[in-house]
Coordinates of C-alpha atoms in Angstrom, one line a residue:
X1 CA 23.8 53.4 -53.8
X2 CA 25.8 52.6 -50.1
X3 CA 22.5 50.9 -49.1
X4 CA 23.0 49.1 -52.4
X5 CA 27.0 47.7 -51.6
X6 CA 25.9 47.0 -47.6
X7 CA 23.3 44.5 -49.1
X8 CA 26.0 43.3 -51.6
X9 CA 28.4 42.7 -48.7
X10 CA 26.4 41.0 -46.6
X11 CA 24.7 38.2 -48.9
X12 CA 29.0 38.1 -49.9
X13 CA 29.7 37.5 -46.1
X14 CA 26.7 35.1 -45.8
X15 CA 27.9 33.5 -49.0
X16 CA 31.5 32.7 -47.6
X17 CA 29.9 31.8 -44.4
X18 CA 28.0 29.3 -46.1
X19 CA 31.0 28.2 -47.6
X20 CA 33.0 27.6 -44.9
X21 CA 30.2 25.5 -42.8
X22 CA 30.7 23.0 -46.2
X23 CA 34.4 23.2 -45.7
X24 CA 34.1 22.3 -42.7
X25 CA 31.5 19.0 -42.6
X26 CA 33.3 18.1 -45.9
X27 CA 36.8 18.1 -43.4
X28 CA 35.0 16.0 -40.8
X29 CA 33.5 14.0 -43.6
X30 CA 37.2 12.9 -45.1
X31 CA 38.9 12.7 -41.3
X32 CA 36.1 10.1 -40.2
X33 CA 37.0 8.5 -43.8
X34 CA 40.4 8.2 -42.8
X35 CA 42.5 4.9 -44.0
X36 CA 41.7 3.1 -41.1
X37 CA 38.5 4.3 -40.3
X38 CA 37.3 2.4 -43.2
X39 CA 39.9 -0.5 -43.0
X40 CA 37.6 -0.9 -39.9
X41 CA 34.3 -1.0 -41.1
X42 CA 34.8 -2.9 -44.2
X43 CA 35.6 -5.4 -41.6
X44 CA 32.7 -5.2 -39.7
X45 CA 30.4 -5.0 -42.3
X46 CA 32.3 -8.4 -43.5
X47 CA 32.0 -9.8 -40.1
X48 CA 28.0 -8.9 -40.0
X49 CA 27.4 -10.7 -43.9
X50 CA 29.3 -14.0 -42.3
X51 CA 27.2 -14.1 -39.0
X52 CA 25.7 -17.8 -38.7
X53 CA 22.8 -18.8 -36.6
X54 CA 25.0 -21.5 -35.2
X55 CA 27.5 -19.0 -34.3
X56 CA 26.2 -15.5 -33.4
X57 CA 22.6 -16.5 -32.5
X58 CA 21.4 -15.6 -28.8
X59 CA 18.2 -17.2 -29.4
X60 CA 20.4 -20.7 -29.1
X61 CA 21.2 -19.7 -25.4
X62 CA 18.0 -20.4 -24.0
X63 CA 17.0 -23.1 -22.1
X64 CA 14.9 -25.7 -24.2
X65 CA 11.7 -25.2 -22.5
X66 CA 12.3 -21.7 -23.1
X67 CA 12.6 -22.3 -27.1
X68 CA 10.2 -24.8 -26.9
X69 CA 7.5 -22.5 -25.5
X70 CA 8.8 -19.1 -28.4
X71 CA 9.3 -21.6 -31.5
X72 CA 5.7 -22.9 -30.5
X73 CA 4.2 -19.2 -30.3
X74 CA 5.4 -19.0 -33.6
X75 CA 4.2 -21.4 -35.1
X76 CA 1.7 -19.9 -38.1
X77 CA -2.0 -20.0 -37.4
X78 CA -5.0 -20.0 -38.9
X79 CA -5.9 -16.5 -37.8
X80 CA -3.5 -14.0 -37.7
X81 CA -3.4 -10.2 -38.3
X82 CA -0.8 -8.6 -40.5
X83 CA -1.2 -5.0 -39.0
X84 CA 0.4 -4.3 -35.7
X85 CA 1.1 -1.1 -35.4
X86 CA -0.5 0.7 -32.3
X87 CA -0.8 0.6 -28.3
X88 CA -0.4 -2.5 -26.3
X89 CA -1.8 -3.5 -22.7
X90 CA -1.8 -6.5 -21.1
X91 CA -0.3 -8.4 -17.9
X92 CA 3.1 -11.3 -17.4
X93 CA 4.5 -13.8 -14.9
X94 CA 8.5 -13.9 -14.3
X95 CA 9.9 -16.9 -13.8
X96 CA 14.1 -17.3 -13.4
X97 CA 15.6 -19.6 -15.2
X98 CA 19.2 -21.2 -14.8
X99 CA 21.1 -20.5 -18.5
X100 CA 21.7 -23.5 -21.0
X101 CA 25.2 -22.9 -21.0
X102 CA 27.2 -22.6 -17.6
X103 CA 29.5 -19.8 -18.7
X104 CA 29.6 -16.3 -16.8
X105 CA 26.0 -15.6 -17.4
X106 CA 25.2 -18.2 -15.1
X107 CA 26.7 -16.0 -12.3
X108 CA 24.2 -13.8 -12.5
X109 CA 21.0 -16.1 -11.5
X110 CA 21.1 -14.5 -7.9
X111 CA 22.9 -11.7 -7.9
X112 CA 23.0 -9.0 -11.0
X113 CA 25.7 -6.1 -11.8
X114 CA 25.2 -2.8 -11.1
X115 CA 22.8 -1.2 -13.1
X116 CA 21.1 -4.3 -14.4
X117 CA 17.6 -5.1 -13.0
X118 CA 15.0 -7.6 -13.3
X119 CA 11.5 -8.9 -11.6
X120 CA 11.3 -10.7 -8.5
X121 CA 10.5 -14.3 -9.5
X122 CA 7.2 -15.4 -9.7
X123 CA 6.0 -12.0 -10.1
X124 CA 3.2 -10.2 -11.7
X125 CA 3.1 -6.7 -13.3
X126 CA 1.6 -5.1 -16.4
X127 CA 3.1 -4.5 -20.2
X128 CA 2.3 -1.0 -22.2
X129 CA 3.8 -1.3 -25.7
X130 CA 3.9 0.7 -28.8
X131 CA 4.3 -0.1 -32.2
X132 CA 5.6 1.4 -35.4
X133 CA 5.8 -0.6 -38.9
X134 CA 7.5 0.7 -42.1
X135 CA 8.4 -1.4 -45.1
X136 CA 11.4 -3.1 -45.8
X137 CA 12.8 -4.5 -49.8
X138 CA 10.7 -7.7 -48.9
X139 CA 7.0 -7.0 -49.3
X140 CA 6.4 -9.7 -46.7
X141 CA 8.0 -8.3 -43.7
X142 CA 8.1 -5.0 -42.1
X143 CA 10.5 -3.4 -39.6
X144 CA 9.3 -2.5 -36.4
X145 CA 10.0 0.2 -33.9
X146 CA 8.9 1.8 -30.7
X147 CA 9.0 1.1 -26.6
X148 CA 7.3 -0.9 -23.9
X149 CA 7.2 -0.3 -20.1
X150 CA 7.3 -3.0 -18.2
X151 CA 6.2 -2.9 -14.3
X152 CA 5.5 -4.5 -11.3
X153 CA 6.0 -4.5 -7.5
X154 CA 9.7 -3.2 -6.9
X155 CA 10.3 -3.3 -10.8
X156 CA 10.1 -0.5 -13.2
X157 CA 11.6 0.0 -16.9
X158 CA 11.1 1.7 -20.2
X159 CA 12.5 -0.1 -23.2
X160 CA 13.3 0.9 -26.9
X161 CA 12.9 -1.9 -29.1
X162 CA 13.1 -2.7 -32.9
X163 CA 12.4 -5.7 -35.4
X164 CA 10.5 -7.3 -37.6
X165 CA 6.9 -8.6 -38.2
X166 CA 6.0 -11.4 -40.9
X167 CA 2.7 -10.3 -42.6
X168 CA 2.5 -13.9 -44.0
X169 CA 1.7 -15.7 -39.8
X170 CA 1.0 -12.5 -38.2
X171 CA 4.5 -13.3 -36.1
X172 CA 6.6 -10.7 -34.8
X173 CA 10.7 -11.1 -33.5
X174 CA 12.3 -8.2 -31.7
X175 CA 14.8 -6.6 -29.3
X176 CA 14.2 -4.7 -26.5
X177 CA 17.0 -2.2 -24.3
X178 CA 17.2 0.2 -21.5
X179 CA 16.8 3.8 -22.6
X180 CA 20.2 4.4 -22.0
X181 CA 21.9 1.2 -23.6
X182 CA 22.8 0.6 -27.1
X183 CA 21.0 -0.9 -29.7
X184 CA 21.6 -2.0 -33.1
X185 CA 20.3 -4.1 -35.9
X186 CA 22.9 -7.1 -35.2
X187 CA 21.4 -8.1 -31.5
X188 CA 17.7 -8.1 -33.7
X189 CA 19.1 -10.6 -36.2
X190 CA 20.9 -12.7 -33.2
X191 CA 17.4 -12.9 -31.8
X192 CA 16.0 -14.9 -34.4
X193 CA 14.6 -18.2 -33.4
X194 CA 15.2 -20.2 -36.7
X195 CA 18.2 -20.2 -39.0
X196 CA 15.8 -19.6 -42.0
X197 CA 14.4 -16.0 -40.3
X198 CA 18.2 -14.9 -38.9
X199 CA 19.4 -15.0 -42.8
X200 CA 16.1 -13.1 -43.7
X201 CA 16.6 -10.5 -41.3
X202 CA 20.0 -10.3 -41.9
X203 CA 20.0 -9.7 -45.9
X204 CA 16.6 -7.6 -45.1
X205 CA 18.9 -4.8 -42.4
X206 CA 22.0 -5.1 -45.1
X207 CA 19.8 -4.2 -48.3
X208 CA 17.6 -1.3 -46.2
X209 CA 20.0 0.0 -43.8
X210 CA 23.4 -0.1 -45.6
X211 CA 25.2 2.3 -44.7
X212 CA 24.0 3.3 -41.3
X213 CA 25.0 0.0 -40.1
X214 CA 28.8 1.2 -41.7
X215 CA 28.5 4.5 -39.5
X216 CA 27.4 2.9 -36.0
X217 CA 29.2 3.8 -33.1
X218 CA 28.6 2.8 -29.6
X219 CA 27.1 6.3 -27.7
X220 CA 30.2 7.1 -25.3
X221 CA 26.9 7.8 -22.4
X222 CA 25.4 4.4 -23.1
X223 CA 24.6 2.1 -20.0
X224 CA 24.8 -1.6 -20.1
X225 CA 21.4 -3.0 -18.7
X226 CA 19.2 -6.4 -19.1
X227 CA 17.8 -6.9 -22.8
X228 CA 15.7 -8.5 -23.8
X229 CA 13.9 -10.6 -27.0
X230 CA 10.2 -10.6 -27.2
X231 CA 8.4 -12.9 -29.8
X232 CA 4.8 -12.3 -30.4
X233 CA 1.6 -13.9 -32.4
X234 CA -0.9 -11.5 -33.5
X235 CA -4.4 -12.6 -34.0
X236 CA -8.0 -10.8 -34.8
X237 CA -10.0 -9.1 -31.9
X238 CA -13.7 -8.1 -31.8
X239 CA -12.5 -4.4 -30.5
X240 CA -8.6 -4.5 -32.7
X241 CA -5.7 -6.7 -32.2
X242 CA -4.6 -9.2 -29.5
X243 CA -1.8 -10.9 -29.3
X244 CA 0.3 -13.7 -27.4
X245 CA 3.9 -12.5 -26.5
X246 CA 7.0 -14.3 -24.6
X247 CA 9.1 -11.4 -23.2
X248 CA 12.9 -13.5 -22.4
X249 CA 16.5 -12.0 -21.1
X250 CA 19.1 -14.1 -22.1
X251 CA 21.3 -11.9 -19.8
X252 CA 19.8 -11.7 -16.9
X253 CA 17.9 -15.0 -16.9
X254 CA 14.3 -14.2 -16.5
X255 CA 11.5 -15.1 -19.1
X256 CA 8.0 -12.7 -18.8
X257 CA 5.3 -15.1 -20.4
X258 CA 1.3 -13.7 -20.8
X259 CA -0.7 -15.0 -18.4
X260 CA -2.5 -18.6 -19.6
X261 CA -6.0 -17.9 -20.6
X262 CA -5.3 -13.8 -20.9
X263 CA -3.6 -12.1 -24.3
X264 CA -2.0 -8.8 -25.0
X265 CA -4.8 -6.3 -26.1
X266 CA -4.2 -3.9 -28.9
X267 CA -5.3 -0.8 -30.8
X268 CA -4.3 0.7 -33.8
X269 CA -3.1 4.5 -33.8
X270 CA -6.2 5.4 -35.6
X271 CA -8.3 3.9 -33.2
X272 CA -6.8 4.9 -30.6
X273 CA -7.0 9.0 -32.0
X274 CA -10.6 8.5 -32.2
X275 CA -10.8 7.1 -28.6
X276 CA -8.7 9.7 -27.1
X277 CA -10.9 12.5 -29.8
X278 CA -14.5 11.1 -28.0
X279 CA -12.5 11.4 -24.3
X280 CA -11.6 14.9 -24.7
X281 CA -15.0 15.8 -26.5
X282 CA -17.1 14.2 -23.6
X283 CA -14.7 16.4 -21.0
X284 CA -15.3 19.4 -22.8
X285 CA -19.0 18.9 -23.0
X286 CA -19.3 18.5 -19.0
X287 CA -17.0 20.8 -18.3
X288 CA -18.9 23.3 -19.8
X289 CA -22.2 22.1 -18.4
X290 CA -19.7 22.3 -15.0
X291 CA -19.4 26.3 -15.6
X292 CA -23.2 26.5 -16.7
X293 CA -23.9 25.2 -13.2
X294 CA -21.1 26.4 -11.0
X295 CA -22.8 30.2 -12.9
X296 CA -26.4 29.2 -11.6
X297 CA -25.1 28.6 -8.4
X298 CA -23.3 31.8 -8.2
X299 CA -26.1 33.8 -9.5
X300 CA -28.7 32.5 -6.0
X301 CA -26.2 33.6 -4.1
X302 CA -25.2 37.1 -4.4
X303 CA -26.2 38.3 -1.2
X304 CA -23.6 37.9 2.3
X305 CA -26.3 36.1 4.1
X306 CA -26.3 33.4 1.3
X307 CA -22.7 33.6 0.8
X308 CA -22.3 32.6 4.4
X309 CA -24.0 29.6 4.3
X310 CA -22.5 28.0 1.3
X311 CA -19.2 26.3 2.7
X312 CA -15.6 27.4 1.7
X313 CA -14.1 24.6 2.3
X314 CA -15.7 22.7 -0.1
X315 CA -14.8 24.9 -2.3
X316 CA -11.9 25.2 -2.2
X317 CA -11.6 21.4 -2.2
X318 CA -13.3 21.3 -5.7
X319 CA -10.5 23.6 -6.7
X320 CA -7.7 21.5 -5.5
X321 CA -9.3 18.5 -7.5
X322 CA -9.9 20.8 -10.8
X323 CA -6.1 21.9 -10.3
X324 CA -4.7 18.0 -10.0
X325 CA -7.3 17.0 -13.4
X326 CA -5.7 20.4 -14.8
X327 CA -2.2 19.3 -14.3
X328 CA -3.0 15.9 -15.2
X329 CA -4.1 16.9 -18.7
X330 CA -1.6 19.1 -19.6
X331 CA 1.0 16.5 -18.4
X332 CA -0.4 14.0 -21.0
X333 CA -1.1 16.4 -24.1
X334 CA 2.7 17.5 -23.9
X335 CA 3.4 13.7 -23.7
X336 CA 1.0 12.6 -26.7
X337 CA 1.8 15.6 -29.0
X338 CA 0.4 15.7 -32.3
X339 CA -3.4 15.9 -32.8
X340 CA -3.8 15.5 -29.6
X341 CA -2.6 18.4 -28.6
X342 CA -5.6 20.2 -30.5
X343 CA -8.6 18.5 -28.5
X344 CA -6.4 18.7 -25.4
X345 CA -5.6 21.9 -25.1
X346 CA -9.8 23.1 -25.9
X347 CA -10.7 20.6 -23.0
X348 CA -8.0 21.7 -20.7
X349 CA -9.1 25.6 -21.4
X350 CA -12.2 24.2 -20.2
X351 CA -11.0 22.8 -16.9
X352 CA -8.8 25.8 -16.5
X353 CA -12.3 28.0 -17.0
X354 CA -14.2 25.7 -14.2
X355 CA -11.4 26.0 -11.9
X356 CA -10.9 29.7 -12.4
X357 CA -14.6 29.9 -11.2
X358 CA -14.6 28.1 -8.5
X359 CA -11.5 30.0 -6.9
X360 CA -13.6 33.3 -7.9
X361 CA -16.7 31.6 -5.9
X362 CA -14.1 31.0 -3.4
X363 CA -12.7 34.2 -2.6
X364 CA -15.7 35.9 -2.8
X365 CA -17.7 33.3 -0.2
X366 CA -14.3 33.5 1.9
X367 CA -13.9 37.6 2.5
X368 CA -17.7 37.5 3.6
X369 CA -16.5 34.4 6.2
X370 CA -13.4 35.8 6.9
X371 CA -13.2 39.6 6.0
X372 CA -10.0 40.0 8.0
X373 CA -8.4 37.1 6.3
X374 CA -7.9 39.1 3.6
X375 CA -6.8 42.5 4.6
X376 CA -3.1 42.2 3.4
X377 CA -2.6 45.6 5.5
X378 CA -2.5 44.3 8.7
X379 CA -0.2 41.5 10.2
X380 CA -3.0 39.2 10.8
X381 CA -4.3 39.2 7.4
X382 CA -1.1 39.1 5.7
X383 CA -0.2 35.3 8.3
X384 CA -4.0 34.4 7.1
X385 CA -3.3 34.5 3.1
X386 CA 0.3 33.0 3.9
X387 CA -1.8 30.7 5.5
X388 CA -4.2 30.1 2.4
X389 CA -1.0 29.3 0.3
X390 CA 0.7 27.4 2.4
X391 CA -2.2 24.9 2.8
X392 CA -3.1 25.0 -1.2
X393 CA 0.4 23.6 -2.2
X394 CA 0.7 21.6 1.4
X395 CA -2.2 19.8 -0.4
X396 CA -1.3 19.9 -4.0
X397 CA 2.4 18.7 -4.3
X398 CA 1.2 15.6 -2.4
X399 CA -1.6 14.8 -4.7
X400 CA 0.6 15.5 -8.1
X401 CA 3.5 13.0 -6.5
X402 CA 0.7 10.3 -6.0
X403 CA -1.3 10.9 -9.4
X404 CA 2.6 10.6 -10.9
X405 CA 3.4 7.3 -9.6
X406 CA 0.8 5.8 -9.8
X407 CA 0.7 6.4 -14.0
X408 CA 4.5 6.2 -14.0
X409 CA 4.7 2.9 -11.8
X410 CA 1.5 1.0 -10.6
X411 CA 3.1 0.0 -7.5
X412 CA 1.1 -1.3 -4.3
X413 CA 1.8 1.6 -2.5
X414 CA 0.9 4.4 -5.2
X415 CA -2.4 2.2 -5.9
X416 CA -3.2 2.5 -1.6
X417 CA -2.1 6.4 -2.0
X418 CA -4.6 7.3 -5.0
X419 CA -7.1 5.3 -3.2
X420 CA -6.9 7.1 -0.2
X421 CA -6.5 10.7 -2.7
X422 CA -9.7 10.2 -4.2
X423 CA -11.2 9.2 -1.2
X424 CA -10.5 12.4 0.4
X425 CA -11.0 14.8 -2.4
X426 CA -14.4 13.2 -3.5
X427 CA -15.5 14.0 0.3
X428 CA -15.7 17.7 -0.5
X429 CA -19.7 17.9 0.2
X430 CA -19.1 16.6 4.2
X431 CA -18.0 20.4 4.9
X432 CA -21.6 21.5 3.0
X433 CA -23.2 18.9 5.3
X434 CA -21.2 20.0 8.6
X435 CA -21.8 23.4 7.6
X436 CA -25.8 23.3 7.2
X437 CA -26.1 21.1 10.4
X438 CA -24.5 24.3 12.4
X439 CA -25.7 26.9 10.8
X440 CA -29.4 24.6 10.7
X441 CA -29.7 26.1 6.9
X442 CA -29.7 23.8 4.0
X443 CA -31.2 26.0 1.3
X444 CA -28.6 28.0 -0.3
X445 CA -27.0 25.0 -3.1
X446 CA -29.5 24.7 -5.9
X447 CA -30.2 20.7 -6.5
X448 CA -29.3 20.8 -10.1
X449 CA -25.7 22.1 -9.1
X450 CA -25.3 19.0 -6.1
X451 CA -26.9 16.3 -8.6
X452 CA -25.3 17.7 -12.2
X453 CA -21.9 18.3 -10.4
X454 CA -21.9 15.1 -8.4
X455 CA -21.9 13.5 -11.8
X456 CA -19.8 15.2 -13.7
X457 CA -16.8 15.1 -11.2
X458 CA -17.4 11.0 -11.2
X459 CA -16.7 11.0 -14.7
X460 CA -13.0 10.8 -14.6
X461 CA -12.8 7.8 -12.0
X462 CA -15.0 5.8 -13.2
X463 CA -14.1 6.0 -17.0
X464 CA -10.7 5.3 -16.2
X465 CA -11.5 2.7 -13.0
X466 CA -14.7 0.9 -14.3
X467 CA -14.4 1.3 -18.4
X468 CA -11.7 -1.6 -19.4
X469 CA -11.0 0.2 -22.6
X470 CA -9.7 3.4 -21.2
X471 CA -7.3 5.2 -23.1
X472 CA -4.6 5.1 -19.9
X473 CA -4.7 0.8 -20.4
X474 CA -5.6 1.0 -16.4
X475 CA -7.5 -2.3 -14.8
X476 CA -11.0 -2.0 -13.9
X477 CA -11.8 -2.1 -10.4
X478 CA -15.0 -3.2 -8.7
X479 CA -14.0 -0.7 -5.5
X480 CA -14.3 2.3 -7.6
X481 CA -18.6 2.0 -7.3
X482 CA -17.5 2.4 -3.6
X483 CA -16.8 5.5 -4.5
X484 CA -19.4 6.5 -6.5
X485 CA -22.3 5.4 -4.1
X486 CA -19.9 7.4 -1.2
X487 CA -20.1 10.2 -3.3
X488 CA -23.5 9.9 -4.4
X489 CA -25.1 9.3 -1.2
X490 CA -23.4 12.7 0.3
X491 CA -25.0 14.0 -2.3
X492 CA -28.3 12.8 -0.8
X493 CA -27.6 14.0 2.1
X494 CA -27.6 17.3 1.0
X495 CA -30.6 17.2 -1.2
X496 CA -33.1 16.1 2.1
X497 CA -31.5 18.4 4.5
X498 CA -33.0 20.8 1.7
X499 CA -36.4 19.2 1.9
X500 CA -36.6 17.9 5.5
X501 CA -35.0 20.0 7.3
X502 CA -31.0 20.1 8.1
X503 CA -31.1 17.9 11.5
X504 CA -33.2 15.5 9.9
X505 CA -30.6 12.7 10.5
X506 CA -29.7 13.6 13.8
X507 CA -31.4 12.5 16.6
X508 CA -32.9 15.0 19.5
X509 CA -30.9 14.9 21.8
X510 CA -27.4 14.8 19.8
X511 CA -28.8 18.2 18.1
X512 CA -26.6 21.3 18.5
X513 CA -28.3 24.5 20.2
X514 CA -30.1 26.7 18.0
X515 CA -31.9 30.0 18.2
X516 CA -35.7 30.2 17.8
X517 CA -37.3 33.3 16.7
X518 CA -40.1 31.8 17.4
X519 CA -40.1 33.1 21.3
X520 CA -42.5 35.3 23.3
X521 CA -42.3 39.1 23.0
X522 CA -40.2 41.1 25.6
X523 CA -41.6 44.0 27.8
X524 CA -41.4 47.2 25.6
X525 CA -38.9 48.6 28.2
X526 CA -36.4 45.7 27.8
X527 CA -37.0 46.1 23.5
X528 CA -36.5 49.8 23.5
X529 CA -35.1 50.4 27.0
X530 CA -37.4 53.2 27.5
X531 CA -40.2 53.8 30.0
X532 CA -43.6 51.6 29.4
X533 CA -45.2 55.4 29.4
X534 CA -43.6 56.0 26.2
X535 CA -44.8 52.9 24.2
X536 CA -48.3 50.5 24.9
X537 CA -46.8 47.5 26.3
X538 CA -49.5 45.6 23.6
X539 CA -48.0 47.2 21.0
X540 CA -44.2 46.5 19.2
X541 CA -43.1 48.6 15.9
X542 CA -41.1 46.2 13.0
X543 CA -37.9 48.5 12.9
X544 CA -38.2 46.9 9.0
X545 CA -42.0 48.0 7.2
X546 CA -42.3 50.5 10.5
X547 CA -46.0 48.6 10.9
X548 CA -46.7 48.5 13.9
X549 CA -46.4 44.1 15.4
X550 CA -49.2 42.8 17.3
X551 CA -48.5 42.0 20.8
X552 CA -51.6 39.8 21.0
X553 CA -51.7 37.6 18.7
X554 CA -52.3 34.0 19.2
X555 CA -50.0 33.0 16.1
X556 CA -46.2 33.4 16.9
X557 CA -45.5 32.8 13.4
X558 CA -46.5 36.2 13.0
X559 CA -43.9 38.2 15.0
X560 CA -40.1 36.9 15.0
X561 CA -37.9 38.0 18.5
X562 CA -34.1 38.5 17.7
X563 CA -31.2 37.6 20.5
X564 CA -30.9 40.7 21.1
X565 CA -35.0 41.5 22.2
X566 CA -36.1 43.3 18.9
X567 CA -38.9 42.7 17.7
X568 CA -40.3 42.6 13.6
X569 CA -42.7 41.0 11.6
X570 CA -42.0 37.3 10.7
X571 CA -41.6 38.1 6.9
X572 CA -39.5 41.3 7.2
X573 CA -37.0 39.7 8.9
X574 CA -36.7 36.6 6.7
X575 CA -36.6 38.8 3.8
X576 CA -34.0 41.3 5.7
X577 CA -31.9 37.9 6.4
X578 CA -31.6 36.8 3.3
X579 CA -29.3 39.9 2.7
X580 CA -27.5 40.2 6.2
X581 CA -27.7 38.5 9.2
X582 CA -27.4 41.5 11.7
X583 CA -30.1 42.9 13.1
X584 CA -31.2 46.0 11.9
X585 CA -31.4 48.2 15.0
X586 CA -27.9 47.8 16.9
X587 CA -26.3 45.3 13.8
X588 CA -25.7 42.6 16.3
X589 CA -25.1 39.2 14.4
X590 CA -28.0 37.3 13.8
X591 CA -27.8 33.2 13.9
X592 CA -29.4 31.1 10.8
X593 CA -33.2 30.7 10.7
X594 CA -33.4 26.9 11.3
X595 CA -35.1 25.1 8.6
X596 CA -38.4 23.0 8.7

């Protein structure tokens, strides 16, 4: 009984709370619908309906030559595209102009107010645009919304836009303002190039948006900035949509036009989703292949001696490279959202798997080569761990900033920094080549791992910097093939070191000193530190197999002599050094056996 009463009381309390909230909303609505507010809305609405092309158009403020260019661009063509929702990219040339009317706007031609920015005169830049369409009351016209990103040297701005697209002739008139500025449909109507289009746009927004126009209030945090009219004509292309665009700012006196002979290329949202899905699937397949190659390489170097021949600097550079890739794709998937999260996170998981395997392999190799560096129980070990973390973040943070600056601005400085970063990161085989030269050994990396890893790691730079239809809209550059040749030449040197010897490309006079195990046999007392009367000088005993070593044999390859003057069978010592690089008798460190 008490439980029922408690349940009923909670239900009544929730119902009362709902009534209170509803009453509050109604009170707020009534407060906003005061007689003064209704009078203001009525005057505003009547003023919107009385707007005319002759008195309210901002298009007529543009210079005559700019108006003529826009009108010519908006003329109906023989071929046009009636579905324009998608993503677009292209280039533009900036030209400053003198305004049509000599008013306060003209004073901004040389100096802009605070918060206003425009590209430099005669500069060139990139354009990236996203457009979405929804129907209007007129079947021949669509309402357009989206955003556009304009960037060049010293100029980088993102704009939100809205406008109208005419299906019957493939033209569109858009109005764009900075992200933190106030966007109104009135600005779109005033951007129309003809009186007929002006009246048609006003009627569409009057009937379509209705009360949304009445309820508009300028946000308190809105900032002023350069606003742009965008006039476009869309045509068909074999791979999607192409357009000619004219972007002009009447309050900042700058014109951005598509270069002669070029166009703005576009791809529909559905086709872009297909391209992105293919990219993620290819990345997933390549990362799984890389993980398999790395797993085979790890199985081939399980002993201390084998791991001592693998460069931990090479593994560290590859781990950092995968960290860059992981961060870049994580940010991209979160930015795209939607379906991209499904395929993106699967691919990211594959990158994370490869990065984890490289980190595990790096730690195993590093522990073998520098055992004291991971001993946290002593001061030297703690300093070593601290040094590892400092080096990792000292390399990671500047690289992440370089990638972000390149993606966001594409400035000349960011392009140079990106070139330096790619060159440095794709030098990951150089430490292994140098270690092979120092040790005289080049048989620890599998050939399939060397070749396969090089191909997998080159997929990303080749796709983004050589493919003109990449999903990031990065312009191709022939310099990417220099990076490809540079990286593959390192892989070729590693493979040739395996067959021709680690020192094959170094002149004899420049080769480092290496120890030869094919030395003459030492005297018995030099080897064993006992008198000659206890052993015959003609026989030595192998400490590994305990069989005699024939000192009278003319073949030096039948025996091996260590720097500590201990004698072994050559095959016995070779097998032993596959496990440990130390003398079985006195535990002294042994130099690697030279290939070739």
